[in-house]
mmCIF file of C-alpha atoms in Angstrom:
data_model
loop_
_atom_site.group_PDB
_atom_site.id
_atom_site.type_symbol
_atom_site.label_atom_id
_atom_site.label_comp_id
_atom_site.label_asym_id
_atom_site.label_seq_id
_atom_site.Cartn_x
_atom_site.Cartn_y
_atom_site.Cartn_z
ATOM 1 C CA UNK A 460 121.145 70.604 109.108
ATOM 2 C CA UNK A 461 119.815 69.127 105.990
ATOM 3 C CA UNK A 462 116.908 70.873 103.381
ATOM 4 C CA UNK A 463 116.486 68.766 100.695
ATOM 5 C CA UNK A 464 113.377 69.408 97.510
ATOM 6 C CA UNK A 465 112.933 67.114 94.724
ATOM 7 C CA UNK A 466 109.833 66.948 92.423
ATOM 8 C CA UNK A 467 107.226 64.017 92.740
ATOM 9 C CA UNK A 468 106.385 62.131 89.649
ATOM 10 C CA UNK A 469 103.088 64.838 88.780
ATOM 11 C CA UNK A 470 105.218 67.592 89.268
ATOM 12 C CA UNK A 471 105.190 68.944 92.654
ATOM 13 C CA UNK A 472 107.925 69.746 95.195
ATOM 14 C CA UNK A 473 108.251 68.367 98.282
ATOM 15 C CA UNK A 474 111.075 68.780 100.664
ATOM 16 C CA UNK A 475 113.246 66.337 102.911
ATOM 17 C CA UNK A 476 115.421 66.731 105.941
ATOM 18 C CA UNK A 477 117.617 63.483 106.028
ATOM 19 C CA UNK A 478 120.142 61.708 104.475
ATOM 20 C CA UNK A 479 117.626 58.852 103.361
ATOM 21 C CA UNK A 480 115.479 61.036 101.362
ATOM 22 C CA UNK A 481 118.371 63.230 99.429
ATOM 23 C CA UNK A 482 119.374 59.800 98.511
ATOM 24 C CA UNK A 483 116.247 58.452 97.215
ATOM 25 C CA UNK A 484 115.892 61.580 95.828
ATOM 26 C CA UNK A 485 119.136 61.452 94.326
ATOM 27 C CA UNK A 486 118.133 57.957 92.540
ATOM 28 C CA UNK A 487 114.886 58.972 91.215
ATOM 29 C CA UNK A 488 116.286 61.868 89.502
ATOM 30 C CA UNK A 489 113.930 64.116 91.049
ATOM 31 C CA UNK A 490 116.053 66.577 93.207
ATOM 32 C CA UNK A 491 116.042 70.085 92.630
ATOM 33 C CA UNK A 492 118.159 71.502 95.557
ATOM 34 C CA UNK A 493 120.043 70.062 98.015
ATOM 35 C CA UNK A 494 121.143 72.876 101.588
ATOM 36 C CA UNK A 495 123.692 71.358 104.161
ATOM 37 C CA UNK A 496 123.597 73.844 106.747
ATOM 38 C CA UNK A 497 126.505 73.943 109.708
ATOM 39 C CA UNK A 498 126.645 70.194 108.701
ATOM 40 C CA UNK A 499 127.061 66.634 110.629
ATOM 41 C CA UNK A 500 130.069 64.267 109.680
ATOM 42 C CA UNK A 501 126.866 61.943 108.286
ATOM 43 C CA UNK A 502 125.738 64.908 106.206
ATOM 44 C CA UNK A 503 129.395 65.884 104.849
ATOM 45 C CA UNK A 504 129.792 62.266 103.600
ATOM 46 C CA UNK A 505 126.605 62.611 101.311
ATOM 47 C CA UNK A 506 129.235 64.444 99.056
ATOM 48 C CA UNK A 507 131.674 61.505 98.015
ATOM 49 C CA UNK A 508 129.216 58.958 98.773
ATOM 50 C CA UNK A 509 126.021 59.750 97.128
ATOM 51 C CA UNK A 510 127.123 62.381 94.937
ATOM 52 C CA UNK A 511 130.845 61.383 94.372
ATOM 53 C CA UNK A 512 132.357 64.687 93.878
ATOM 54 C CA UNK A 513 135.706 65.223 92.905
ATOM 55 C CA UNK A 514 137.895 65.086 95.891
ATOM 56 C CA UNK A 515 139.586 68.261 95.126
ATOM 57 C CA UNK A 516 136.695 70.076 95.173
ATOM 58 C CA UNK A 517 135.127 68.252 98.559
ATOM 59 C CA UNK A 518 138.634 69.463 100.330
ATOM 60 C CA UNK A 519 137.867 72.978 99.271
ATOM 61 C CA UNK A 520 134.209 72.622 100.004
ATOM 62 C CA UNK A 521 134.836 71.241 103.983
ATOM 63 C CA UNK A 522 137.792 73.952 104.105
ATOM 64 C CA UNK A 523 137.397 77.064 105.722
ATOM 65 C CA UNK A 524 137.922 80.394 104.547
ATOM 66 C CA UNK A 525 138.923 80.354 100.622
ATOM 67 C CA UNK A 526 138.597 82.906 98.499
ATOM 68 C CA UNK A 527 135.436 83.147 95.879
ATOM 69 C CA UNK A 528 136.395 80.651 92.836
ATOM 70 C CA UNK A 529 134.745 78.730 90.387
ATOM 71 C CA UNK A 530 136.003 74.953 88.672
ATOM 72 C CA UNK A 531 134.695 73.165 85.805
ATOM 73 C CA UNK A 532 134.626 69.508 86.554
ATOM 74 C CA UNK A 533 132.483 68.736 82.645
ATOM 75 C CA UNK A 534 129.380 67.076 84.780
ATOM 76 C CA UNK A 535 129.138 70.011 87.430
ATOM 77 C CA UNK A 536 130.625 73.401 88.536
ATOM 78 C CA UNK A 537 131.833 73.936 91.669
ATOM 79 C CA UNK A 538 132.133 77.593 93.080
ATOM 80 C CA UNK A 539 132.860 79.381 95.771
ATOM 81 C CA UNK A 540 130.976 82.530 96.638
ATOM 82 C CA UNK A 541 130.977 84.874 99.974
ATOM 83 C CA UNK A 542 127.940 86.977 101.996
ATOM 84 C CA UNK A 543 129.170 89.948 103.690
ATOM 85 C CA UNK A 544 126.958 91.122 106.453
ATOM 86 C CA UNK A 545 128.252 94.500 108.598
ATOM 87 C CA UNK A 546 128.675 94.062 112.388
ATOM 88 C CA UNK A 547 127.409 97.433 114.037
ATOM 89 C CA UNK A 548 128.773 96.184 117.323
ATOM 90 C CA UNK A 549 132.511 96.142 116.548
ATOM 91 C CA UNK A 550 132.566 97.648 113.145
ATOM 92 C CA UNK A 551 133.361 94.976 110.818
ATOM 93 C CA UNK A 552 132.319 93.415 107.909
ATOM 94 C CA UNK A 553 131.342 89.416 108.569
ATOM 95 C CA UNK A 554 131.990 86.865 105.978
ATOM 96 C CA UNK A 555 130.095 83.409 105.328
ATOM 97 C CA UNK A 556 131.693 81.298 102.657
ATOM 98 C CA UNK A 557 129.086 79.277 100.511
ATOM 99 C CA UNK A 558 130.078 76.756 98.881
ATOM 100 C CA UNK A 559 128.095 75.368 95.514
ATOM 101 C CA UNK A 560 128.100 72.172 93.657
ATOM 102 C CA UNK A 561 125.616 72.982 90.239
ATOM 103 C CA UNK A 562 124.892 69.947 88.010
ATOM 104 C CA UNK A 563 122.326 69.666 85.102
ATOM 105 C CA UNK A 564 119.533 68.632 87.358
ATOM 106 C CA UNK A 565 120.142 70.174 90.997
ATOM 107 C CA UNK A 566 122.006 72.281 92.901
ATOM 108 C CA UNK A 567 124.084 71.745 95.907
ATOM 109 C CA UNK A 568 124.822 74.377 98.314
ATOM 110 C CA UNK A 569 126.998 73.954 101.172
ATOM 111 C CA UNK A 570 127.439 76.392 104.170
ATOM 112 C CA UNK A 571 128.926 76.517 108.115
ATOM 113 C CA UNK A 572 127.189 79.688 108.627
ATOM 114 C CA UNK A 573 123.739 80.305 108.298
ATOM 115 C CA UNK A 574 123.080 82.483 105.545
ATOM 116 C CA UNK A 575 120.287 85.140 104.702
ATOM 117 C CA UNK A 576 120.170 84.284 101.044
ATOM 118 C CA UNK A 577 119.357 80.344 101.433
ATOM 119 C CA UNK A 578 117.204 81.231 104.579
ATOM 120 C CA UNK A 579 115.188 83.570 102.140
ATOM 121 C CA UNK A 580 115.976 81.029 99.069
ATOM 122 C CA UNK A 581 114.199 78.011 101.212
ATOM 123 C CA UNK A 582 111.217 80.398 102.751
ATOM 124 C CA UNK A 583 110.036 81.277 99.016
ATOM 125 C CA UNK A 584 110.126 77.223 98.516
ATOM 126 C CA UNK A 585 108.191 76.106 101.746
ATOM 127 C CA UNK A 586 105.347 78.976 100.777
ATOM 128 C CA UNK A 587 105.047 77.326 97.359
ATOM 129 C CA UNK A 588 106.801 80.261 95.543
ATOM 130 C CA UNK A 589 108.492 77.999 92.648
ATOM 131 C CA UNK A 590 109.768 80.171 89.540
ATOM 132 C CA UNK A 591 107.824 78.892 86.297
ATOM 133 C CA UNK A 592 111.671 77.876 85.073
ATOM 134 C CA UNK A 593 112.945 74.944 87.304
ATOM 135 C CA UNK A 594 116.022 74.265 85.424
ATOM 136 C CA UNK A 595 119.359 74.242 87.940
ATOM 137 C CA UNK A 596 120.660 76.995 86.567
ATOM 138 C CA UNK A 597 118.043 79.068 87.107
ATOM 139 C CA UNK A 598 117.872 77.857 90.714
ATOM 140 C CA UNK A 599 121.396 79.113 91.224
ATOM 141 C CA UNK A 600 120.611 82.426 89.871
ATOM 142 C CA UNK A 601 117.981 83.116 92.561
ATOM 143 C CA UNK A 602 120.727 82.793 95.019
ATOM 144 C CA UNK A 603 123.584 84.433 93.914
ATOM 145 C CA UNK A 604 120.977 87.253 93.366
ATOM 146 C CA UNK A 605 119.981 86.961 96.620
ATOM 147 C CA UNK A 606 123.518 86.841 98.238
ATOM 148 C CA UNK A 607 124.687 89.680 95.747
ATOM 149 C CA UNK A 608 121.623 92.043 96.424
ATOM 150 C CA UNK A 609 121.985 91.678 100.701
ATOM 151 C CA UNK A 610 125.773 93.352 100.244
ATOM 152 C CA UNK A 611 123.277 96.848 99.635
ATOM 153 C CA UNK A 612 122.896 97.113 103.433
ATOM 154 C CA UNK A 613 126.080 96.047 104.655
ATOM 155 C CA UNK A 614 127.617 98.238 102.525
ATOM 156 C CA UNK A 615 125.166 101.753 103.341
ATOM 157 C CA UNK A 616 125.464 100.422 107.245
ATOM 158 C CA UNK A 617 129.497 101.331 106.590
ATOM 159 C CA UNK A 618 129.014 104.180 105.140
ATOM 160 C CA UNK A 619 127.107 106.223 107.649
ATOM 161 C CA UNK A 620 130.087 104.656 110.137
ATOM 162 C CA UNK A 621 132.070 106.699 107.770
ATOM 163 C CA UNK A 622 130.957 109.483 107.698
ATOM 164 C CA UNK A 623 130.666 109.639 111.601
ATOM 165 C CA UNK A 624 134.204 109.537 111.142
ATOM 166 C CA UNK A 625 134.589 112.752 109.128
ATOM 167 C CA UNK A 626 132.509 114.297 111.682
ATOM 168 C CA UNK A 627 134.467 113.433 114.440
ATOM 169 C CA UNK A 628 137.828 114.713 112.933
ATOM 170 C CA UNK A 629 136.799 118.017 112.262
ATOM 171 C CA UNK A 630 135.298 118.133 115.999
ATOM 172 C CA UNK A 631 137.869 117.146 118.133
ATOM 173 C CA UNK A 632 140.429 114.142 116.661
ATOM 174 C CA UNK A 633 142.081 112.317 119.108
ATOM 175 C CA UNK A 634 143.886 109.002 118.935
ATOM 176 C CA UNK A 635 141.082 106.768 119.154
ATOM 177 C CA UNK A 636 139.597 108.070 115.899
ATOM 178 C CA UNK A 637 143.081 107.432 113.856
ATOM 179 C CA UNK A 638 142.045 103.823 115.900
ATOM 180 C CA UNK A 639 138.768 103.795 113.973
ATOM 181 C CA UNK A 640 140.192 105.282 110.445
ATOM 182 C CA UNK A 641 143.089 102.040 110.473
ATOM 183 C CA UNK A 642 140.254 99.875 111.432
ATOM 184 C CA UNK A 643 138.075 101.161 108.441
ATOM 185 C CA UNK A 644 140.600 100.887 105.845
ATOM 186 C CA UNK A 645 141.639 97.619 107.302
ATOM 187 C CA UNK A 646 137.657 96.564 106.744
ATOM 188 C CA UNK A 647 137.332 98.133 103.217
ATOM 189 C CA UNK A 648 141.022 96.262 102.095
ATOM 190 C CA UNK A 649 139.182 92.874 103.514
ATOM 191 C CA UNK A 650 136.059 93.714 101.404
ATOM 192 C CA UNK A 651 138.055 94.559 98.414
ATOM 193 C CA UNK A 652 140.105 90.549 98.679
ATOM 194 C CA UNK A 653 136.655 89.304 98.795
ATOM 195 C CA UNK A 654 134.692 90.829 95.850
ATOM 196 C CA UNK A 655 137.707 91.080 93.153
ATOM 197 C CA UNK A 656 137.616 87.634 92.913
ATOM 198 C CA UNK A 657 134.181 86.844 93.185
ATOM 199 C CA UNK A 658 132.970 89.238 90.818
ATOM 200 C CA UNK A 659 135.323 87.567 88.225
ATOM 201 C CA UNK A 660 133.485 84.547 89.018
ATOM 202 C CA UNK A 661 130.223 86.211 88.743
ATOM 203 C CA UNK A 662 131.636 87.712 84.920
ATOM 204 C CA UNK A 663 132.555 83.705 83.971
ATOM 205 C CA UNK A 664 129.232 82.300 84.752
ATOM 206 C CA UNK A 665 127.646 85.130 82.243
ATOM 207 C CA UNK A 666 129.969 84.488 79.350
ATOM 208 C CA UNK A 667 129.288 81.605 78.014
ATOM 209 C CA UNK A 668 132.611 79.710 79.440
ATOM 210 C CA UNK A 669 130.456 76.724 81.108
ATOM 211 C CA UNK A 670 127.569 74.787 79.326
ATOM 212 C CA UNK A 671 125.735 74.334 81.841
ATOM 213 C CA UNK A 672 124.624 78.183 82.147
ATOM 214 C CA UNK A 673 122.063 78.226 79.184
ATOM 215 C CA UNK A 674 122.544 80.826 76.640
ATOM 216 C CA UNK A 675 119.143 82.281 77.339
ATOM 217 C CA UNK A 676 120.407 82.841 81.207
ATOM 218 C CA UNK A 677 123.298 84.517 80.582
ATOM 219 C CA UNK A 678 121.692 87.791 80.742
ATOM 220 C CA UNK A 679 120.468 87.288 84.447
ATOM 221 C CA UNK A 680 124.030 86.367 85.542
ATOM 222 C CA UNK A 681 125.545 90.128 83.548
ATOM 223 C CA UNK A 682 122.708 91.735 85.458
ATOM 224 C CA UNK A 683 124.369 90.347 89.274
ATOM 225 C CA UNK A 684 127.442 90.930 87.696
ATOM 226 C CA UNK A 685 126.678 94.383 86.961
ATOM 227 C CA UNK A 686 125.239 94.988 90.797
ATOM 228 C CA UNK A 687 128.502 93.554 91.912
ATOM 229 C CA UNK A 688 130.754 95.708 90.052
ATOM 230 C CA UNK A 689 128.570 98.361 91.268
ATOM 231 C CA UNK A 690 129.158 97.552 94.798
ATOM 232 C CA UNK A 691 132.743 97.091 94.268
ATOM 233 C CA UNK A 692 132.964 100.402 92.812
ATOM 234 C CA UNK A 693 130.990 101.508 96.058
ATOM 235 C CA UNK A 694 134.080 100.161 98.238
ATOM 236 C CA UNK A 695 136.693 102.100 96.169
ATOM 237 C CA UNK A 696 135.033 105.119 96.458
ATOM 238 C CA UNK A 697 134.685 104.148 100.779
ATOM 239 C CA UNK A 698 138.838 103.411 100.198
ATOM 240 C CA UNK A 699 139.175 106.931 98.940
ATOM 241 C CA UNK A 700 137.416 108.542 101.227
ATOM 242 C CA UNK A 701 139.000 106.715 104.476
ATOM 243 C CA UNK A 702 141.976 107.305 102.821
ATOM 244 C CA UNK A 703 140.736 111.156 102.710
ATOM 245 C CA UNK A 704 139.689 110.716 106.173
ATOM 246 C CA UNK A 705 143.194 109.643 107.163
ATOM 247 C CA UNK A 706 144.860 112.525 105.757
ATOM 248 C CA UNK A 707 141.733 115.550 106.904
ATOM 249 C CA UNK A 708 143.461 113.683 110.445
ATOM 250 C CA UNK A 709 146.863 114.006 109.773
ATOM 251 C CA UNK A 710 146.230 117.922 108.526
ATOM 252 C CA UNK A 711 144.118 118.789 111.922
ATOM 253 C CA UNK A 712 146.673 117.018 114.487
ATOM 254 C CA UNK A 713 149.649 118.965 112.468
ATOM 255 C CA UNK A 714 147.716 122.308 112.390
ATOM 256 C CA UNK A 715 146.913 121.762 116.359
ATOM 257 C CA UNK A 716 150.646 121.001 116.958
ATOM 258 C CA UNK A 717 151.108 124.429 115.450
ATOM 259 C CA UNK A 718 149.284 126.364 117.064
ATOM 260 C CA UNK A 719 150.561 124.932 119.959
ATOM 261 C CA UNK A 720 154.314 125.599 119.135
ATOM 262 C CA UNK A 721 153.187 128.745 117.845
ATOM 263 C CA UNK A 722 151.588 129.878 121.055
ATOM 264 C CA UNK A 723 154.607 128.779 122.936
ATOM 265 C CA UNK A 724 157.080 130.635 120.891
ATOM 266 C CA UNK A 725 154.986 133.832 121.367
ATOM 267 C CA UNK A 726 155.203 133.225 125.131
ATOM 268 C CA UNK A 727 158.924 132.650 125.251
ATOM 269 C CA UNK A 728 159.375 135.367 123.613
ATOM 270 C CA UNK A 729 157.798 137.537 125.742
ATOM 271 C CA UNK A 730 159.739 136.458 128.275
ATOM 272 C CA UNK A 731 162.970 136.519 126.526
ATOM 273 C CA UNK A 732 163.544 140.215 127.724
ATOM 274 C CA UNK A 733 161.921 139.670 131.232
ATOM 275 C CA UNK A 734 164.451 136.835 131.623
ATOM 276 C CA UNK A 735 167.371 139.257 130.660
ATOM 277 C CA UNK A 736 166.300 141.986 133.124
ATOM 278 C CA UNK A 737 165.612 139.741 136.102
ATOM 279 C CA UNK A 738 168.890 138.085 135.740
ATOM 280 C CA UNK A 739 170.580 141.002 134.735
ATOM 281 C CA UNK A 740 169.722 142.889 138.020
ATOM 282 C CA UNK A 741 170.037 139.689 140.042
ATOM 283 C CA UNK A 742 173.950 138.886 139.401
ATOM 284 C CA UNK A 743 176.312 138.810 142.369
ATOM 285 C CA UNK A 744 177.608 142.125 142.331
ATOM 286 C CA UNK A 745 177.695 144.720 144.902
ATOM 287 C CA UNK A 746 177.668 147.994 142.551
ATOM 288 C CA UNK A 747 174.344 147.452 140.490
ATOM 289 C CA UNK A 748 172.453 150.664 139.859
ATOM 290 C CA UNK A 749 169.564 151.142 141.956
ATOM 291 C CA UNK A 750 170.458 147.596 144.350
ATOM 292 C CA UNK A 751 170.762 149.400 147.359
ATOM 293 C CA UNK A 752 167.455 152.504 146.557
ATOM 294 C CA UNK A 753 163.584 151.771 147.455
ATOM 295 C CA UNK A 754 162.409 151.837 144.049
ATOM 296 C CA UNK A 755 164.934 149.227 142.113
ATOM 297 C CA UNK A 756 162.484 146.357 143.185
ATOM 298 C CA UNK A 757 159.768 148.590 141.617
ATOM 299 C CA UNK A 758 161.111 149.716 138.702
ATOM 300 C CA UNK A 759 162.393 146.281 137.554
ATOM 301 C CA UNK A 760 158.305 145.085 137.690
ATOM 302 C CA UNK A 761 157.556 147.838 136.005
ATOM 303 C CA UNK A 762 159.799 147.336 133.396
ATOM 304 C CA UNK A 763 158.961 143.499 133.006
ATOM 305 C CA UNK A 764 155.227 144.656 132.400
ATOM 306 C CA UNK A 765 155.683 147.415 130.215
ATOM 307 C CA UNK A 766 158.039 145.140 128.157
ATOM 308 C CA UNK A 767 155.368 142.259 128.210
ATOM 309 C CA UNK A 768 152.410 144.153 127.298
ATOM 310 C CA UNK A 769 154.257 146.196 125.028
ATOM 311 C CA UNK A 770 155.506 142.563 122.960
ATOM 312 C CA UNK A 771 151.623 141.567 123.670
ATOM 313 C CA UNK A 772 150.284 144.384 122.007
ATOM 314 C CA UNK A 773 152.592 144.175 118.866
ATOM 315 C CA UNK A 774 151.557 140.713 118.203
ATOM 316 C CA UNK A 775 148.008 141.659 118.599
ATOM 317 C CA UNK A 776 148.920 144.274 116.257
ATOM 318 C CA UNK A 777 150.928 141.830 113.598
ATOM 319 C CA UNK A 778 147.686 139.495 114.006
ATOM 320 C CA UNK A 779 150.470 136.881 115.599
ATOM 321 C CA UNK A 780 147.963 136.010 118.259
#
């Protein structure tokens, strides 16, 4: 799906949806934005034929799944960003590459997936909410902040998942929760591939490597790189405390096997000296004291309980039990 805007000669935007008017457009040097949503072979050849990108950077944009990056090709920039979304239904985080083409006059973004910071991006547009500075760079601003500031939610969503977690292992952990710690971490190492690199291409855009980020806009692109290192300081601390998680697991499973071997040890024991008597007074032999009286059967219980309870009571006593 195509959104195209472009300014009219007296100053107003208007918007397009086909090929024909980004072209036009594209002529008049009017456009301000150009969004190719899940796009059509027709609307993927807009980018050599009307634009004539670099064919490097059009094999990267039609690729799936690269990581965050940003070229310099002197008339444009072309960058690759990522918006993370958290999937309550099977845990996991949900990646939607966007793909950006920035020139001096318009902007070019390029997506598979729809995405909640164009959506919002184009809804400002279509109610007539148009910043006071229309220069490109600007433009792209707005939506990196956008797609920057919706990690927030994805991000708290995990956390209380989290700490579920830690609730769970001190109640009762079982095998499926290790299932759901491995899972976590496996998320949170995901996360981490996906915001190292992209918030080194956040810190380039606010440093004054490419002229076509105004000096004067600099300072908005430090402030989303600031709320991105925040947020990947956010997922380090979530590492640590899966990683915590993993090993409050590891402690309760080894202290539950322990108790476990410990009460079994206290019960063999116990019948250590039960086992000696019983087989001691059951060998083969004809002359065994008390075989052939009334009260050898008796006297051998007796003995077994008196031993038992007497071993009982000294581990109650030692606090062994």
């Amino acid at each position: 799906m195509l959104h195209c805007y472009f300014f009219t000669p007296d100053g107003k935007l208007k918007a397009a949806n086909d090929v024909a008017g980004v072209r036009q457009a594209f002529q008049d040097g009017a456009l301000y934005w150009v969004d190719i949503e899940d796009p059509t072979e027709s609307e993927e050849e807009i980018l050599w034929e009307i634009f004539n990108f670099h064919h490097l950077a059009i094999e990267d944009c039609i690729a799936t799944h690269q990581y965050p990056k940003i070229d310099d090709y002197g008339e444009y920039i072309y960058l690759i960003v990522h918006a993370i979304e958290y999937d309550k239904t099977n845990g996991a985080f949900r990646t939607s590459e966007l793909d950006v083409f920035l020139t001096e006059r318009f902007v070019l973004t390029f997506h598979y997936q729809p995405m909640r910071s164009t959506t919002q991006r184009r809804h400002r547009l279509n109610e007539g909410a148009i910043a006071p500075d229309r220069r490109s760079a600007f433009l792209l601003h707005q939506i990196l902040d956008n797609l920057i500031h919706n990690y927030g939610p994805a991000l708290e969503d995990f956390e209380k998942r989290i700490s579920n977690i830690e609730e769970l292992i001190i109640k009762k952990p079982d095998p499926r929760v290790l299932d759901r710690i491995f899972k976590f971490k496996k998320e949170t190492l995901n996360l981490k591939r996906i915001l190292g690199p992209q918030r080194e291409v956040i810190n380039r855009l606010g440093r004054g490597e490419f002229r076509l980020i105004p000096a004067e806009l600099r300072a908005y692109y430090r402030d989303i790189f600031d709320e991105i290192s925040r947020y990947a300081e956010i997922t380090e601390s979530h590492r640590d405390v899966i990683m915590m998680a993993l090993d409050a697991y590891l402690s309760a499973t080894s202290n539950r096997l322990n108790e476990i071997m410990r009460a079994l040890t206290l019960i063999s024991t116990i019948f250590l000296p039960l086992t000696f008597i019983t087989g001691l007074f059951g060998m083969n032999f004809q002359h065994i004291p008390g075989a052939g009286s009334w009260w050898g059967f008796y006297l051998t219980i007796g003995a077994s309980v008196l031993i038992g309870a007497g071993l009982y009571l000294f581990f109650k006593f030692k606090k062994w039990v």
